[in-house]
Short mmCIF file of C-alpha atoms and ligand atoms in Angstrom, two decimals:
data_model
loop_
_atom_site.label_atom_id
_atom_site.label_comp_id
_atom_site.label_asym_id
_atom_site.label_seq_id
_atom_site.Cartn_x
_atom_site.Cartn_y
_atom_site.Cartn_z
CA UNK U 1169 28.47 36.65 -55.74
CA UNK U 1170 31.57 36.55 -53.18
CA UNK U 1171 30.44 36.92 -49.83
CA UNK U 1172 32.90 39.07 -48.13
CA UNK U 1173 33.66 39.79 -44.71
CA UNK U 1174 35.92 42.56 -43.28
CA UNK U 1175 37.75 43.17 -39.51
CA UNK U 1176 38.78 46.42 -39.08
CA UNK U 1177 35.61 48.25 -40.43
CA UNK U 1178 35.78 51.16 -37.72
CA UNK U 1179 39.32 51.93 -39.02
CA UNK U 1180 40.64 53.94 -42.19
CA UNK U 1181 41.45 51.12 -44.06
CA UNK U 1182 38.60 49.24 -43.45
CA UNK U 1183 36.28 51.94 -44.45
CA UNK U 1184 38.01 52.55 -48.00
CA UNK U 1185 37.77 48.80 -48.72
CA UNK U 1186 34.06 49.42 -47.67
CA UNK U 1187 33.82 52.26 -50.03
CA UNK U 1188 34.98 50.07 -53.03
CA UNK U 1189 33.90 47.17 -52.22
CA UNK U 1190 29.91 48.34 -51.24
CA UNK U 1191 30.24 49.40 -55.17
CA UNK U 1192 31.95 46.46 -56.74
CA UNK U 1193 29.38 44.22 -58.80
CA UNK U 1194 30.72 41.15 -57.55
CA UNK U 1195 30.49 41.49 -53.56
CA UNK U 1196 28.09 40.45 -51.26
CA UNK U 1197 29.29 41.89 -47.87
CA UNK U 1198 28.79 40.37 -44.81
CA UNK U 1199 30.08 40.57 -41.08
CA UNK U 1200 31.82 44.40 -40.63
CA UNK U 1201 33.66 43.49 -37.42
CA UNK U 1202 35.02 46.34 -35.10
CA UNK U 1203 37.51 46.27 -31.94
CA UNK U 1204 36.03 48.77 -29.55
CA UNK U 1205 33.48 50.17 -32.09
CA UNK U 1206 31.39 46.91 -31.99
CA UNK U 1207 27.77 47.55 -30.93
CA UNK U 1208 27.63 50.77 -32.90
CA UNK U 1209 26.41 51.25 -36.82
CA UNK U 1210 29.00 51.61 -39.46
CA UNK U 1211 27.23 55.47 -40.11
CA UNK U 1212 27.45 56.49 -36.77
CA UNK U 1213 31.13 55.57 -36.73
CA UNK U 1214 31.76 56.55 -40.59
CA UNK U 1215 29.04 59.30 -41.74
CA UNK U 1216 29.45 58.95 -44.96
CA UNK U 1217 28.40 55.63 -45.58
CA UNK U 1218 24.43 57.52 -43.87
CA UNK U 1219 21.73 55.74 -45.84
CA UNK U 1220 24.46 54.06 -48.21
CA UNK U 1221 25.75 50.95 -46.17
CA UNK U 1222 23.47 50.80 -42.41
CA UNK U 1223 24.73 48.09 -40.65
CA UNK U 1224 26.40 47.26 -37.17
CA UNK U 1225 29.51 46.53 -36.33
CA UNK U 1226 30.07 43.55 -34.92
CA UNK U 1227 32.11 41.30 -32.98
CA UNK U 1228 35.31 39.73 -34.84
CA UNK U 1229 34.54 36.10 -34.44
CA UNK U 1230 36.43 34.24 -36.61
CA UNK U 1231 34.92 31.16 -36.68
CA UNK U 1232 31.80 32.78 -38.19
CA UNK U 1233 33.69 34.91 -40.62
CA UNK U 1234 35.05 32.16 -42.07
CA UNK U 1235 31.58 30.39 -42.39
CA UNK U 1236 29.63 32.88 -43.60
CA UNK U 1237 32.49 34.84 -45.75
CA UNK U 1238 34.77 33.59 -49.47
CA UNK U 1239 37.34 35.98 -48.57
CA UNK U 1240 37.92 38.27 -45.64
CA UNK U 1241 39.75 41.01 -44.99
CA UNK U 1242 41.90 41.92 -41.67
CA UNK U 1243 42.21 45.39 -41.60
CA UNK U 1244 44.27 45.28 -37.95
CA UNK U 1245 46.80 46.51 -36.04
CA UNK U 1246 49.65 44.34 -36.97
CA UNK U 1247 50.25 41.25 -34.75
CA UNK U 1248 46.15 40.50 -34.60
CA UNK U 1249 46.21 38.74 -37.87
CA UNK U 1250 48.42 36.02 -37.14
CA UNK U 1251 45.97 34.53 -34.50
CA UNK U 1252 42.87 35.29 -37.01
CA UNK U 1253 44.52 34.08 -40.18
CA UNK U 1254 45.02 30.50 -39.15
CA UNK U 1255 41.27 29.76 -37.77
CA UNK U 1256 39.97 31.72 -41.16
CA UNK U 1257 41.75 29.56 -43.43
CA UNK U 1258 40.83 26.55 -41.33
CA UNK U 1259 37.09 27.66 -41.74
CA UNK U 1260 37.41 27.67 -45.36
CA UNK U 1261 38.21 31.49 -46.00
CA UNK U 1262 40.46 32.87 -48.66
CA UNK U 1263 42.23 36.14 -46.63
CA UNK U 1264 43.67 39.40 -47.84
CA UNK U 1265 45.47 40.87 -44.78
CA UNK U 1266 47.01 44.57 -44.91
CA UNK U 1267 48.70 44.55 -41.79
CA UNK U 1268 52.16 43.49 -41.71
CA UNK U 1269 51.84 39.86 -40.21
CA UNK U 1270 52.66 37.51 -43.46
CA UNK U 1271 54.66 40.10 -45.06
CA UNK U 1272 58.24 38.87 -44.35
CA UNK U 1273 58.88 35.80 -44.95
CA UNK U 1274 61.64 34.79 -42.53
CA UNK U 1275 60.03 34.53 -38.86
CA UNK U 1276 63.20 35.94 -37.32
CA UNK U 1277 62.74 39.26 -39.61
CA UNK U 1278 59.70 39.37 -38.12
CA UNK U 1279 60.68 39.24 -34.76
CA UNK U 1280 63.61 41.69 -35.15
CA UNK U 1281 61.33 43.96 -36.80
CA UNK U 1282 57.93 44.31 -34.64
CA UNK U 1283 59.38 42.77 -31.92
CA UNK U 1284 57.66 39.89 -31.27
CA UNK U 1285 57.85 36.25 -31.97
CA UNK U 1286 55.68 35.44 -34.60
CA UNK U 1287 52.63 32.75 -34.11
CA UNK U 1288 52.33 31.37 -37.16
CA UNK U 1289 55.14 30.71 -38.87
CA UNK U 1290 53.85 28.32 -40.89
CA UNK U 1291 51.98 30.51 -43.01
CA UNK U 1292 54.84 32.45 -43.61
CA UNK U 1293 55.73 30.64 -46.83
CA UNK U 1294 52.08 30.11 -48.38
CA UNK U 1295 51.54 34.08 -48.17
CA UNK U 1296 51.93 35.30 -51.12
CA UNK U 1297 53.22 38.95 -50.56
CA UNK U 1298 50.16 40.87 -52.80
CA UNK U 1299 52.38 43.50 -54.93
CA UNK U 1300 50.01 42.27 -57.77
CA UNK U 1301 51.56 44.35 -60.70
CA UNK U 1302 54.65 41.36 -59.36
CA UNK U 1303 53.03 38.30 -58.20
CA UNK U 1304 49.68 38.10 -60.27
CA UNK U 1305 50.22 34.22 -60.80
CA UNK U 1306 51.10 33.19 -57.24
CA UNK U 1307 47.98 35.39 -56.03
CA UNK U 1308 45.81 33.57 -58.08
CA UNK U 1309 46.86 30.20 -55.98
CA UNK U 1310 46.99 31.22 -52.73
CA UNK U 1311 44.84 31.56 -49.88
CA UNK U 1312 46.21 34.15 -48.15
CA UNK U 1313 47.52 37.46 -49.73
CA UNK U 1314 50.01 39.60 -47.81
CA UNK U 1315 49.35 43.13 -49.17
CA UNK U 1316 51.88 45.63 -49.14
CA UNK U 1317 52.58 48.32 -47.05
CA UNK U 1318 51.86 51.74 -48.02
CA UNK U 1319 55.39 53.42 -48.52
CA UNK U 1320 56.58 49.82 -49.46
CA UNK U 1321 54.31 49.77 -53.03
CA UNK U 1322 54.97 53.29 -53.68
CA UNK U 1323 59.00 52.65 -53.33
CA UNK U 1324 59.18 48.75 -54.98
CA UNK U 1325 56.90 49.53 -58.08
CA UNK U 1326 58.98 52.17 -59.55
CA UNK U 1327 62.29 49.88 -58.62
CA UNK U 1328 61.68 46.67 -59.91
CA UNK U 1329 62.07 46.91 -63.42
CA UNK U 1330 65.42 49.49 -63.01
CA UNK U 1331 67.30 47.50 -60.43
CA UNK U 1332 68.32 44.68 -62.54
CA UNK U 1333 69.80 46.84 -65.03
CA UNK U 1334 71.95 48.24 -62.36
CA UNK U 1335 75.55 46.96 -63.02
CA UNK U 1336 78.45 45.85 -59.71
CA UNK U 1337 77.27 43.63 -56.94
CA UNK U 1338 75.97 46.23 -54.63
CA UNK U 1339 73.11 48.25 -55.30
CA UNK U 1340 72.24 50.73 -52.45
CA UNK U 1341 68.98 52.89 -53.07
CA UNK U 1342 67.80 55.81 -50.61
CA UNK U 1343 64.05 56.24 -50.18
CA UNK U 1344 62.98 59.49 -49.51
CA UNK U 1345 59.08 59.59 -48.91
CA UNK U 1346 55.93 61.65 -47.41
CA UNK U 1347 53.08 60.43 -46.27
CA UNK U 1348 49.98 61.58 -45.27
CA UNK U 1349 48.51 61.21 -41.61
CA UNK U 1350 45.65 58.67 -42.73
CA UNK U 1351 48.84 56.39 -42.82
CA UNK U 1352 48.92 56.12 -39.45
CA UNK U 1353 45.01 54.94 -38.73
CA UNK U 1354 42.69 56.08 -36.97
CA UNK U 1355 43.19 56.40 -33.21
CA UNK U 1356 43.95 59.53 -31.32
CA UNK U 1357 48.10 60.49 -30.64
CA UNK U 1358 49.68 62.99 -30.11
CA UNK U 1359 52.21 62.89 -32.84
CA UNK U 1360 48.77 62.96 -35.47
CA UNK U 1361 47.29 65.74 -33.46
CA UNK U 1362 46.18 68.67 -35.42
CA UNK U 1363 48.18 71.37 -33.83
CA UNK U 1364 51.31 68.87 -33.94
CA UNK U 1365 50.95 68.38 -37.76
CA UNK U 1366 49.29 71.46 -39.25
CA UNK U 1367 51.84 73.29 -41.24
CA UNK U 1368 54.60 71.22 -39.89
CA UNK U 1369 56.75 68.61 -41.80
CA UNK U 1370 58.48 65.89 -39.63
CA UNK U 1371 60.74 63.13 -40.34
CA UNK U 1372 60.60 60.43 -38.23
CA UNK U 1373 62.06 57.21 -37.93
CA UNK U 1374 64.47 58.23 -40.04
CA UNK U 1375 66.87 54.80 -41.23
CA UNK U 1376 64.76 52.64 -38.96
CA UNK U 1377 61.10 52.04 -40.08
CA UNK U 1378 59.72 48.89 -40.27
CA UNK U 1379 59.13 49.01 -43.93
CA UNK U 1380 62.58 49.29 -45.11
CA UNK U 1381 63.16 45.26 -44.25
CA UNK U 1382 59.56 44.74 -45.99
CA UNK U 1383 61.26 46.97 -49.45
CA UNK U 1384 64.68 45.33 -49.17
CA UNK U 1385 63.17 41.74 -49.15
CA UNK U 1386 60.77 42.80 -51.94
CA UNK U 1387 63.81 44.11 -54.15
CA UNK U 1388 65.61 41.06 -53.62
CA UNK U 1389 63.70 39.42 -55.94
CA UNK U 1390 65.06 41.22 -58.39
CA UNK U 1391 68.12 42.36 -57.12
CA UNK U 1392 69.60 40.26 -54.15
CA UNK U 1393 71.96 41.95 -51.50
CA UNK U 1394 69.81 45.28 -52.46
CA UNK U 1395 70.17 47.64 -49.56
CA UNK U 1396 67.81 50.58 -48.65
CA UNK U 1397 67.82 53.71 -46.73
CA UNK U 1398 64.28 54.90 -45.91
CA UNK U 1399 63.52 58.02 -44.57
CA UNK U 1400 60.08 58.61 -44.47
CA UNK U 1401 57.83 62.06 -43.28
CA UNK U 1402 54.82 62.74 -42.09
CA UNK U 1403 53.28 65.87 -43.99
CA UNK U 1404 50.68 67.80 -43.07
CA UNK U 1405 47.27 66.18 -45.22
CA UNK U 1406 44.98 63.73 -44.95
CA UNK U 1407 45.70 61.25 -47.58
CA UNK U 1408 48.67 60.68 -50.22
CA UNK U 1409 52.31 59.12 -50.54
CA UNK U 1410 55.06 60.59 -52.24
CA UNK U 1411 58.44 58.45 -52.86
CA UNK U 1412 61.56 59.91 -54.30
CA UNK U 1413 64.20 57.16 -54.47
CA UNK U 1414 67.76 58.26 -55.56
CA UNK U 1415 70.19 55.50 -57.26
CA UNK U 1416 73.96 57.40 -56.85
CA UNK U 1417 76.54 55.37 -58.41
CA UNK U 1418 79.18 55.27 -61.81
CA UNK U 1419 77.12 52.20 -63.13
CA UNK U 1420 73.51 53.01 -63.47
CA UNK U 1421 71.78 52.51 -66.54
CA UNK U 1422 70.67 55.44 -68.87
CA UNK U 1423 67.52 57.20 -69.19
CA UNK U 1424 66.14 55.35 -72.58
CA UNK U 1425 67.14 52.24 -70.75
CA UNK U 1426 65.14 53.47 -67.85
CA UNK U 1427 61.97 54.24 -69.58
CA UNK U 1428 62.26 51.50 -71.90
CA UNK U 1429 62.19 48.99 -68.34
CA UNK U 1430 59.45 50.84 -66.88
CA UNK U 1431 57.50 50.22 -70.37
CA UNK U 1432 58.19 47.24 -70.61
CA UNK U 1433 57.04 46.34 -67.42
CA UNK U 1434 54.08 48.78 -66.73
CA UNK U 1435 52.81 49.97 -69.90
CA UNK U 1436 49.84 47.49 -69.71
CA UNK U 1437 49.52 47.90 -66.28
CA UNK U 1438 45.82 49.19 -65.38
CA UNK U 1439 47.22 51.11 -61.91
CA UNK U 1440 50.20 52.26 -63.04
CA UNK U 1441 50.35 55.42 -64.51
CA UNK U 1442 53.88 56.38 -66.39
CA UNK U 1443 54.38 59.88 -66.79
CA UNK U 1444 56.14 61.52 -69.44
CA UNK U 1445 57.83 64.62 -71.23
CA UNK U 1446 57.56 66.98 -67.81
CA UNK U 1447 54.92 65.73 -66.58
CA UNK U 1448 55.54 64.46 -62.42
CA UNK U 1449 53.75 62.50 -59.98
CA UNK U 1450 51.65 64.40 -57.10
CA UNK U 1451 49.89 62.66 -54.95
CA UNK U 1452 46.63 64.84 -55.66
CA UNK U 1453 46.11 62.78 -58.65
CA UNK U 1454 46.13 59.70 -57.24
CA UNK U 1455 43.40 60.63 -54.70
CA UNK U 1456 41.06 58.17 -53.75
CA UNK U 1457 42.32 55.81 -56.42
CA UNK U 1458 44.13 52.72 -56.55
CA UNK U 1459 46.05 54.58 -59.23
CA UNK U 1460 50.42 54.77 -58.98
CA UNK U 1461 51.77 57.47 -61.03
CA UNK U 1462 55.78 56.96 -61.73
CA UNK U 1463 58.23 58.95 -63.46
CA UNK U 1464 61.83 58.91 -63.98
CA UNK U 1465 65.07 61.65 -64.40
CA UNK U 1466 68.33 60.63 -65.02
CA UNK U 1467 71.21 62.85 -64.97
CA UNK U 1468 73.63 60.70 -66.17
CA UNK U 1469 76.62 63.30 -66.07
CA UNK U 1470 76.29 62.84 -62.06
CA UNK U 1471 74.80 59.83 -62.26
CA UNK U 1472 71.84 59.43 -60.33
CA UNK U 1473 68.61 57.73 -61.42
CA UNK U 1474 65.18 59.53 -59.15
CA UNK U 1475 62.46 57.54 -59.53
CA UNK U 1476 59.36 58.75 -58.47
CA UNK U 1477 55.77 57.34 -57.45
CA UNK U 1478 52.60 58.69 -55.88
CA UNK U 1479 49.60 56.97 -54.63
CA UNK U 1480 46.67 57.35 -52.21
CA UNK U 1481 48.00 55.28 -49.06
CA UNK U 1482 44.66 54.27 -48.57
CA UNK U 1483 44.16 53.21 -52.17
CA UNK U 1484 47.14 51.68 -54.18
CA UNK U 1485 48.60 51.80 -50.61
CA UNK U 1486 46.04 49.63 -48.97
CA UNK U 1487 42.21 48.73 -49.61
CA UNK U 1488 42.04 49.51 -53.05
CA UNK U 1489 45.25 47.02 -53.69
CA UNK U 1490 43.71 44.90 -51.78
CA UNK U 1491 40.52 44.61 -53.75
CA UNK U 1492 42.84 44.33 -56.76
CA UNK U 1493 44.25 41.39 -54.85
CA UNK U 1494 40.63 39.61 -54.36
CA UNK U 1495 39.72 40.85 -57.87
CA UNK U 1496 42.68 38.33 -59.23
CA UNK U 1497 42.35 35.74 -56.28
CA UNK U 1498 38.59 35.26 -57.31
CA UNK U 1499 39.10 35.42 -61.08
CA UNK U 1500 37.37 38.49 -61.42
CA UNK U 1501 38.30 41.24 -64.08
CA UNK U 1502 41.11 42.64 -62.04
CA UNK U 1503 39.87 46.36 -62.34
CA UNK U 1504 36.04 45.52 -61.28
CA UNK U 1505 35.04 48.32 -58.59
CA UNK U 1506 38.16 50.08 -58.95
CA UNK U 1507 38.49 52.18 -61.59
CA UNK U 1508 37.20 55.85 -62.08
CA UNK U 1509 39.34 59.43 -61.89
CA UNK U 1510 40.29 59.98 -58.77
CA UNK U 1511 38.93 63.34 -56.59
CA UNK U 1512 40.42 66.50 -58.51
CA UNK U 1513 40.79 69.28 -56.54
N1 NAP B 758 46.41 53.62 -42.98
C1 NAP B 758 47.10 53.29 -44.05
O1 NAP B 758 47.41 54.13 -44.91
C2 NAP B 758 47.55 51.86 -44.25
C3 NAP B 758 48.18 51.53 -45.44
C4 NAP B 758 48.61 50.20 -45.65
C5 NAP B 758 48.40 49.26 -44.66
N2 NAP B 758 47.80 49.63 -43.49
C6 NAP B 758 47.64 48.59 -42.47
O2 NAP B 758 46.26 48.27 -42.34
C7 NAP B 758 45.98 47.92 -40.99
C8 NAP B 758 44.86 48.83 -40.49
O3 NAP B 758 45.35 50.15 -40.53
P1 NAP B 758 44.42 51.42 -40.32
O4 NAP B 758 45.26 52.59 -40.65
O5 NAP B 758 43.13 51.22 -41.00
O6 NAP B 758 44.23 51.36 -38.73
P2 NAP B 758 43.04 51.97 -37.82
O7 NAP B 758 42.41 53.11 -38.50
O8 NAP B 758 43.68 52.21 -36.50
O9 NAP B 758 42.01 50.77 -37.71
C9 NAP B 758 42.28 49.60 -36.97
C10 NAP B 758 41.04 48.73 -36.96
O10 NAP B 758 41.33 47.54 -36.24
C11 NAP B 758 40.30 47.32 -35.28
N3 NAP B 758 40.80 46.58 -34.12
C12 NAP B 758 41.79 46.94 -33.28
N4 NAP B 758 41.96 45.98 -32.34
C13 NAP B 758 41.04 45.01 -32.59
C14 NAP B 758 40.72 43.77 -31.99
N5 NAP B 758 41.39 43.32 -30.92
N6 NAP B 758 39.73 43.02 -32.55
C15 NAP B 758 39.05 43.46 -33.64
N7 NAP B 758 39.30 44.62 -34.24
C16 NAP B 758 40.30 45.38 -33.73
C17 NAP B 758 39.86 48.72 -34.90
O11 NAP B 758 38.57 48.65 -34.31
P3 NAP B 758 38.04 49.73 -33.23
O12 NAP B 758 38.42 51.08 -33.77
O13 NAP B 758 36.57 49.46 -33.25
O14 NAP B 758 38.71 49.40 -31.95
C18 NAP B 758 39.84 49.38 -36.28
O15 NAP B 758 38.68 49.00 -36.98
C19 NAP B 758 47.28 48.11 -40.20
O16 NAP B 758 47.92 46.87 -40.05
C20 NAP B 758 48.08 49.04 -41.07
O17 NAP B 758 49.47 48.90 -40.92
C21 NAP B 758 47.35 50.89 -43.27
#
């Protein structure tokens, strides 16, 4: 069994790995470690997991993680995991963070983006960002996993395989995407208020989120010099990611081409889901899954390639891609505890 420990338990993200991961054949867990919620049971902060999973949530010391956990999981605010990542792996610990801390590899990126220097910048280049439909072989050999942002995976799956068949040196993409308000955790604002987002659907940080630099440096693996516009929205349910991303230009490749990438790349791919005939993605469908469904339309008369993705933001988006990630870091079956339809209605 892997003994697994997880920070972050009292959040969103931490209880979805909890709800996989208190399934998963493989998993002993072990310390649940909470911020403010320590003290308190996991049920009386997440009812659901009632006569399922009763145990406390306790302090995140990271010493004893590390001892009594194989892998653990940070499920944090972002700049928290860069303190507890280097005193985990000390202690022997394999870690899957889904925070944002070892997710761009150059330190100054890092700084420009969440403003702040970061504090270990020598971990930067053994994370091994955890896109794992991209880097299944380096995640097998590292120690720590960097997994993806939410809007990031739903934008960078769909454009990998198409990018390199773009032709000229520059290759702009826009990003157009909706998320759910799960996306933006747990604690109380007023922007995630009920009466703020109820039928309402707001843009926000339109051309300057801080997952644009995260998609841009994922795409240059494939495509260096890539530029993206993101424009992301908050809509008004709990759970689910939409991204539309629009390639305008006189040299984009054709639809067969298209489809015949995004086969190539993804038709063995257990989470990714390529739609055809008239079939497009919704993020209902996706629900609760670590499922990514992508579709394509060219018009080639105005030429513009739309690809399209949809996941869970809590799922592909976050714990259930990270579970993938431990699945292949531990040499497990890579689907173990994750597969199943997702919740239809
Ligand atoms: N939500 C998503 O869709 C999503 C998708 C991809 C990635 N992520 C990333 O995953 C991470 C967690 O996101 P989330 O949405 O789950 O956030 P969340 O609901 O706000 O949960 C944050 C968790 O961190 C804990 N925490 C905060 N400060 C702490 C401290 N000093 N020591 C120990 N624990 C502390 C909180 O504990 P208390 O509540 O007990 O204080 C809570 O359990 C973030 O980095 C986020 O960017 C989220």
């Amino acid at each position: 069994m892997i003994r697994v420990g997880v920070a972050g338990a009292s959040g969103y993200s931490g209880a979805e790995l909890l709800r996989y991961l208190c399934r998963h054949p493989h998993v002993e867990l072990g310390v649940l470690a909470a911020g403010t919620q320590q003290g308190r049971r996991l049920a009386e902060s997440f009812p659901q997991f009632r006569g399922i999973l009763e145990r406390p949530l306790e302090e995140a010391d990271w010493r004893r993680l590390a001892a009594e956990s194989d892998v653990v999981f940070l499920a944090l605010p972002h700049g928290l995991s860069m303190d507890a990542a280097p005193e985990l792996l000390e202690g022997g610990a394999r870690v899957v963070d889904l925070g944002a801390d070892f997710r761009l590899r150059d330190p100054q990126l890092y700084r420009d983006t969440y403003g702040e220097e970061h504090r270990a910048p020598a971990l930067l280049d053994e994370a091994v960002y955890g896109l794992v439909e991209a880097r299944r072989e380096q995640i097998r050999e590292t120690r720590l996993v960097a997994s993806p942002g939410c809007y990031p995976t739903a934008a960078v799956l769909p454009l990998l395989p198409v990018l390199p068949l773009v032709e000229g040196d520059e290759v702009r993409v826009v990003v157009d995407a909706k998320s759910g308000v799960s996306g933006a955790g747990r604690g109380a604002s007023l922007g995630t208020h009920f009466s703020e987002v109820n039928e309402n659907l707001r843009p926000y940080k339109i051309g300057a989120h801080r997952h644009a630099p995260e998609m841009e440096q994922a795409l240059h693996s494939v495509r260096p010099g890539t530029r993206v516009f993101f424009s992301p929205h908050l809509v008004p349910m709990t759970r689910g990611l939409l991204a539309t991303c629009y390639l305008v230009g006189d040299r984009l490749p054709g639809r067969r081409e298209v489809e015949s990438a995004l086969r190539a790349a993804y038709a063995e791919e257990p989470f990714v889901r390529l739609l055809d005939g008239d079939d497009l993605p919704e993020t209902k469908a996706t629900y609760g899954s670590n499922f990514c469904d992508v579709a394509v339309r060219v018009d080639e008369a105005r030429g513009c390639v739309v690809l399209l993705a949809a996941i869970d933001n809590l799922g592909k988006g976050a714990a259930g891609q990270a579970v993938q990630s431990m699945n292949v870091l531990c040499d497990l079956e890579e689907t173990t505890g994750l597969l199943g339809a997702p919740l239809y209605p």
